[in-house]
């Protein structure tokens, strides 16, 4: 978690979503810098995790040896999310910070719901219990073919460390994750915007900068 302290006004909640290796962490760094140029303090956080208890639950969820079924994962993700929302996200928004979150409730819809075959109604019921009214103002879905995203994630991890419990899932699972995100974007076009993540890092950053400038009436950086 990292935080900047300049700026003021009402906080906004922006989540980054998508399959493995889409570049969420990379793009959050670019957006935080752009927001700072506009005088907005931002808090960067992630799921699973974000709060001290959430980070402990993260350890359980990503352990490749834990062999958790999708229902157990669902409950743990929602418990971790509830703590994260209560302990960190709501206080930051109330204090005027912009919160940039690497994954949030849509990950559960896509991974445990669409890919893990858990009933969508149950997923949504637990989502409401976990987040209440704390719904993102904007969700940026970084769309990338799973083969490309997994290759990026593998390269970053290197050959000597093991894939986590989700990276190790088969390609069919990751295709269902992508389909899940496409369905979310189609169902909630006001909140969710798909961005093509299969392009050079700077091009993705430009697309997100323009999108946020337009959505939140921010000043674009001067052309270099
Ligand atoms: N999960 C999570 C669920 O199943 N349900 C849930 O409810 C939640 C919240 C979390 C796992 O948990 C699952 C989903 C995940 O499998 P994680 O370790 O937090 O796992 O990892 P991810 O969120 O999947 O994120 P990644 O670390 O895989 O990737 P990012 O953040 O999307 O990508 P990033 O920025 O780290 O970039 C990856 C690599 O690609 C390069 C970067 O330099 C880096 O090496 N890169 C690019 N290369 C080429 N072109 C570009 N445009 C690039 N952008 C970045």
Short mmCIF file of C-alpha atoms and ligand atoms in Angstrom, two decimals:
data_model
loop_
_atom_site.label_atom_id
_atom_site.label_comp_id
_atom_site.label_asym_id
_atom_site.label_seq_id
_atom_site.Cartn_x
_atom_site.Cartn_y
_atom_site.Cartn_z
CA UNK A 1 0.00 0.00 0.00
CA UNK A 2 1.30 3.48 -0.77
CA UNK A 3 -0.13 6.88 -0.19
CA UNK A 4 0.43 10.51 -1.22
CA UNK A 5 -0.79 13.44 0.82
CA UNK A 6 -1.32 16.53 -1.35
CA UNK A 7 -4.66 17.85 -2.61
CA UNK A 8 -8.17 17.89 -1.22
CA UNK A 9 -11.86 17.62 -2.14
CA UNK A 10 -14.00 14.50 -2.40
CA UNK A 11 -12.20 11.19 -2.80
CA UNK A 12 -12.95 8.91 -5.76
CA UNK A 13 -12.72 5.16 -5.88
CA UNK A 14 -11.09 3.65 -9.00
CA UNK A 15 -10.54 -0.07 -9.37
CA UNK A 16 -8.30 -1.90 -11.85
CA UNK A 17 -9.37 -5.31 -13.04
CA UNK A 18 -8.54 -7.97 -15.63
CA UNK A 19 -6.78 -11.29 -16.08
CA UNK A 20 -3.23 -12.17 -15.09
CA UNK A 21 -0.38 -9.93 -16.25
CA UNK A 22 -2.63 -7.24 -17.74
CA UNK A 23 -0.46 -4.50 -16.24
CA UNK A 24 -2.70 -3.29 -13.42
CA UNK A 25 0.11 -2.47 -10.98
CA UNK A 26 2.07 -0.72 -13.73
CA UNK A 27 -0.90 1.40 -14.80
CA UNK A 28 -1.89 2.30 -11.24
CA UNK A 29 1.54 3.87 -10.82
CA UNK A 30 1.01 5.97 -13.98
CA UNK A 31 -2.45 7.07 -12.86
CA UNK A 32 -1.27 7.99 -9.35
CA UNK A 33 1.37 10.27 -10.91
CA UNK A 34 -1.23 11.87 -13.19
CA UNK A 35 -3.59 12.46 -10.28
CA UNK A 36 -0.78 14.03 -8.28
CA UNK A 37 -0.16 16.47 -11.18
CA UNK A 38 -3.81 17.43 -10.76
CA UNK A 39 -3.42 17.95 -7.01
CA UNK A 40 -5.24 14.81 -5.94
CA UNK A 41 -3.77 12.68 -3.17
CA UNK A 42 -4.14 8.99 -3.86
CA UNK A 43 -3.94 5.79 -1.89
CA UNK A 44 -2.79 2.71 -3.81
CA UNK A 45 -3.95 -0.58 -2.43
CA UNK A 46 -4.70 -4.12 -3.58
CA UNK A 47 -6.83 -7.21 -3.15
CA UNK A 48 -6.63 -9.70 -1.77
CA UNK A 49 -4.92 -7.69 0.95
CA UNK A 50 -4.72 -3.97 1.61
CA UNK A 51 -5.37 -4.10 5.35
CA UNK A 52 -3.19 -6.04 7.82
CA UNK A 53 -5.85 -8.74 8.24
CA UNK A 54 -6.55 -8.78 4.50
CA UNK A 55 -2.85 -9.42 3.85
CA UNK A 56 -2.95 -12.41 6.21
CA UNK A 57 -5.93 -13.82 4.31
CA UNK A 58 -4.05 -13.17 1.04
CA UNK A 59 -1.34 -15.57 2.22
CA UNK A 60 -3.93 -18.32 2.59
CA UNK A 61 -5.65 -17.61 -0.71
CA UNK A 62 -2.54 -17.56 -2.92
CA UNK A 63 -0.85 -20.57 -1.32
CA UNK A 64 -0.61 -23.14 -4.14
CA UNK A 65 -0.53 -25.94 -1.55
CA UNK A 66 -3.76 -24.88 0.19
CA UNK A 67 -5.90 -26.44 -2.56
CA UNK A 68 -8.98 -24.38 -1.65
CA UNK A 69 -12.20 -25.01 -3.54
CA UNK A 70 -13.99 -22.08 -5.20
CA UNK A 71 -16.58 -21.74 -2.40
CA UNK A 72 -13.89 -21.48 0.28
CA UNK A 73 -12.07 -18.92 -1.86
CA UNK A 74 -15.28 -16.91 -2.28
CA UNK A 75 -15.83 -16.66 1.45
CA UNK A 76 -12.21 -15.77 2.19
CA UNK A 77 -12.08 -13.12 -0.56
CA UNK A 78 -15.28 -11.55 0.78
CA UNK A 79 -14.03 -11.60 4.38
CA UNK A 80 -10.75 -9.98 3.33
CA UNK A 81 -12.66 -7.40 1.25
CA UNK A 82 -14.97 -6.47 4.11
CA UNK A 83 -12.00 -5.77 6.36
CA UNK A 84 -10.23 -3.80 3.62
CA UNK A 85 -13.31 -1.66 2.96
CA UNK A 86 -13.97 -0.94 6.62
CA UNK A 87 -10.38 -0.43 7.77
CA UNK A 88 -8.84 1.35 4.80
CA UNK A 89 -10.99 2.27 1.80
CA UNK A 90 -13.88 4.06 3.51
CA UNK A 91 -11.68 6.13 5.84
CA UNK A 92 -9.43 7.16 2.92
CA UNK A 93 -12.38 8.23 0.75
CA UNK A 94 -13.95 10.08 3.67
CA UNK A 95 -10.63 11.90 4.13
CA UNK A 96 -10.66 13.09 0.51
CA UNK A 97 -8.10 10.65 -0.88
CA UNK A 98 -8.53 9.00 -4.24
CA UNK A 99 -8.31 5.25 -3.79
CA UNK A 100 -6.69 3.20 -6.58
CA UNK A 101 -7.33 -0.46 -5.94
CA UNK A 102 -5.62 -3.35 -7.76
CA UNK A 103 -8.59 -5.76 -8.01
CA UNK A 104 -11.88 -5.55 -6.11
CA UNK A 105 -15.30 -7.20 -6.23
CA UNK A 106 -15.29 -7.81 -10.00
CA UNK A 107 -12.37 -10.19 -9.53
CA UNK A 108 -14.62 -12.39 -7.41
CA UNK A 109 -17.37 -12.25 -10.03
CA UNK A 110 -14.90 -13.22 -12.77
CA UNK A 111 -12.66 -15.76 -10.96
CA UNK A 112 -14.95 -17.49 -8.46
CA UNK A 113 -18.21 -16.78 -10.33
CA UNK A 114 -17.62 -17.04 -14.10
CA UNK A 115 -14.49 -19.22 -13.98
CA UNK A 116 -15.16 -21.09 -10.71
CA UNK A 117 -18.82 -21.80 -11.58
CA UNK A 118 -20.28 -20.39 -8.37
CA UNK A 119 -23.84 -19.16 -8.73
CA UNK A 120 -23.84 -15.46 -9.69
CA UNK A 121 -26.67 -14.69 -7.25
CA UNK A 122 -24.67 -15.99 -4.32
CA UNK A 123 -21.58 -14.09 -5.44
CA UNK A 124 -23.61 -10.86 -5.61
CA UNK A 125 -25.23 -11.43 -2.22
CA UNK A 126 -21.86 -11.85 -0.53
CA UNK A 127 -20.50 -8.89 -2.53
CA UNK A 128 -23.22 -6.61 -1.15
CA UNK A 129 -22.54 -7.86 2.38
CA UNK A 130 -18.83 -7.15 1.97
CA UNK A 131 -18.89 -3.73 0.28
CA UNK A 132 -22.29 -2.18 1.04
CA UNK A 133 -22.44 1.23 -0.66
CA UNK A 134 -18.71 1.32 -1.38
CA UNK A 135 -19.04 0.82 -5.13
CA UNK A 136 -16.23 2.06 -7.43
CA UNK A 137 -16.77 5.35 -9.27
CA UNK A 138 -14.83 3.85 -12.18
CA UNK A 139 -13.56 0.35 -12.97
CA UNK A 140 -10.83 0.02 -15.60
CA UNK A 141 -10.70 -3.48 -17.04
CA UNK A 142 -7.36 -4.21 -18.71
CA UNK A 143 -8.21 -6.66 -21.43
CA UNK A 144 -5.54 -9.02 -22.71
CA UNK A 145 -5.56 -12.50 -24.28
CA UNK A 146 -4.81 -14.92 -21.40
CA UNK A 147 -1.85 -16.46 -23.24
CA UNK A 148 -0.16 -13.04 -23.48
CA UNK A 149 -0.97 -12.02 -19.91
CA UNK A 150 0.22 -15.31 -18.43
CA UNK A 151 3.46 -15.08 -20.42
CA UNK A 152 4.08 -11.60 -18.98
CA UNK A 153 3.34 -12.81 -15.45
CA UNK A 154 5.66 -15.80 -15.92
CA UNK A 155 8.48 -13.62 -17.24
CA UNK A 156 8.17 -11.25 -14.29
CA UNK A 157 8.10 -14.09 -11.77
CA UNK A 158 11.13 -15.81 -13.31
CA UNK A 159 11.72 -19.50 -13.67
CA UNK A 160 12.73 -20.15 -10.08
CA UNK A 161 9.56 -19.23 -8.20
CA UNK A 162 6.28 -21.14 -8.24
CA UNK A 163 3.05 -19.86 -9.77
CA UNK A 164 0.37 -18.91 -7.22
CA UNK A 165 -2.87 -20.85 -6.89
CA UNK A 166 -4.60 -18.87 -9.67
CA UNK A 167 -1.74 -18.46 -12.14
CA UNK A 168 -1.39 -22.25 -12.03
CA UNK A 169 -4.96 -22.79 -13.31
CA UNK A 170 -5.38 -24.05 -16.87
CA UNK A 171 -5.96 -21.89 -19.94
CA UNK A 172 -9.68 -22.74 -20.07
CA UNK A 173 -10.05 -21.23 -16.59
CA UNK A 174 -8.33 -18.00 -17.67
CA UNK A 175 -10.53 -17.82 -20.79
CA UNK A 176 -13.61 -18.00 -18.58
CA UNK A 177 -12.15 -15.21 -16.43
CA UNK A 178 -11.83 -13.03 -19.53
CA UNK A 179 -15.39 -13.86 -20.62
CA UNK A 180 -16.54 -12.98 -17.11
CA UNK A 181 -14.99 -9.53 -17.40
CA UNK A 182 -16.50 -8.98 -20.85
CA UNK A 183 -19.92 -9.75 -19.37
CA UNK A 184 -19.39 -7.36 -16.43
CA UNK A 185 -18.37 -4.55 -18.81
CA UNK A 186 -21.43 -5.16 -20.98
CA UNK A 187 -23.77 -5.22 -17.97
CA UNK A 188 -22.39 -2.07 -16.29
CA UNK A 189 -21.14 0.26 -19.04
CA UNK A 190 -21.38 3.40 -16.90
CA UNK A 191 -19.01 2.06 -14.24
CA UNK A 192 -16.72 -0.18 -16.32
CA UNK A 193 -14.45 0.71 -19.21
CA UNK A 194 -12.44 -1.91 -21.12
CA UNK A 195 -8.94 -0.83 -22.15
CA UNK A 196 -6.85 -2.80 -24.63
CA UNK A 197 -3.85 -3.89 -22.53
CA UNK A 198 -2.20 -5.70 -25.43
CA UNK A 199 -0.25 -2.65 -26.52
CA UNK A 200 2.87 -0.83 -25.39
CA UNK A 201 2.85 0.39 -21.75
CA UNK A 202 2.83 4.10 -22.67
CA UNK A 203 -0.10 3.65 -25.05
CA UNK A 204 -2.14 1.96 -22.32
CA UNK A 205 -1.23 4.75 -19.89
CA UNK A 206 -2.30 7.41 -22.43
CA UNK A 207 -5.66 5.72 -22.91
CA UNK A 208 -6.27 5.61 -19.14
CA UNK A 209 -5.12 9.21 -18.65
CA UNK A 210 -7.55 10.44 -21.33
CA UNK A 211 -10.34 8.35 -19.91
CA UNK A 212 -9.85 9.68 -16.36
CA UNK A 213 -9.32 13.27 -17.53
CA UNK A 214 -12.65 13.14 -19.30
CA UNK A 215 -14.51 11.27 -16.58
CA UNK A 216 -13.31 13.42 -13.67
CA UNK A 217 -12.64 16.76 -15.43
CA UNK A 218 -8.86 16.65 -14.88
CA UNK A 219 -6.18 18.61 -16.75
CA UNK A 220 -4.27 16.66 -19.39
CA UNK A 221 -0.46 16.86 -19.11
CA UNK A 222 1.21 19.24 -21.58
CA UNK A 223 2.42 17.45 -24.74
CA UNK A 224 6.17 16.75 -24.66
N1 LIG B 1 -8.34 -13.20 -7.21
C1 LIG B 1 -8.28 -11.96 -6.65
C2 LIG B 1 -9.53 -13.93 -7.23
O1 LIG B 1 -9.58 -15.07 -7.70
N2 LIG B 1 -10.67 -13.38 -6.69
C3 LIG B 1 -10.65 -12.13 -6.09
O2 LIG B 1 -11.69 -11.65 -5.60
C4 LIG B 1 -9.40 -11.39 -6.07
C5 LIG B 1 -9.36 -10.03 -5.44
C6 LIG B 1 -4.12 -12.18 -7.09
C7 LIG B 1 -4.85 -13.41 -7.59
O3 LIG B 1 -6.05 -13.57 -6.88
C8 LIG B 1 -7.12 -13.79 -7.77
C9 LIG B 1 -6.70 -13.16 -9.06
C10 LIG B 1 -5.21 -13.30 -9.08
O4 LIG B 1 -4.89 -14.53 -9.71
P1 LIG B 1 -1.77 -11.10 -7.55
O5 LIG B 1 -0.46 -11.71 -7.15
O6 LIG B 1 -2.25 -9.95 -6.74
O7 LIG B 1 -2.84 -12.27 -7.56
O8 LIG B 1 -1.63 -10.78 -9.07
P2 LIG B 1 -2.55 -10.12 -10.15
O9 LIG B 1 -3.57 -9.22 -9.50
O10 LIG B 1 -3.07 -11.15 -11.06
O11 LIG B 1 -1.58 -9.16 -10.91
P3 LIG B 1 -0.32 -9.54 -11.71
O12 LIG B 1 0.77 -9.36 -10.73
O13 LIG B 1 -0.41 -10.84 -12.42
O14 LIG B 1 -0.24 -8.52 -12.85
P4 LIG B 1 -0.63 -7.03 -13.07
O15 LIG B 1 -0.59 -6.19 -11.83
O16 LIG B 1 -1.88 -6.97 -13.86
O17 LIG B 1 0.54 -6.60 -14.01
P5 LIG B 1 1.93 -5.85 -13.72
O18 LIG B 1 1.74 -4.41 -13.85
O19 LIG B 1 2.54 -6.38 -12.50
O20 LIG B 1 2.72 -6.36 -15.00
C11 LIG B 1 3.09 -7.71 -15.16
C12 LIG B 1 4.38 -7.76 -15.99
O21 LIG B 1 4.11 -7.29 -17.31
C13 LIG B 1 4.89 -6.15 -17.60
C14 LIG B 1 5.37 -5.60 -16.27
O22 LIG B 1 6.58 -4.91 -16.39
C15 LIG B 1 5.50 -6.86 -15.46
O23 LIG B 1 6.72 -7.48 -15.69
N3 LIG B 1 4.03 -5.22 -18.34
C16 LIG B 1 4.03 -5.12 -19.68
N4 LIG B 1 4.75 -5.75 -20.63
C17 LIG B 1 4.48 -5.42 -21.92
N5 LIG B 1 3.55 -4.46 -22.29
C18 LIG B 1 2.83 -3.81 -21.37
N6 LIG B 1 1.89 -2.91 -21.75
C19 LIG B 1 3.05 -4.13 -19.99
N7 LIG B 1 2.51 -3.69 -18.83
C20 LIG B 1 3.12 -4.37 -17.84
#
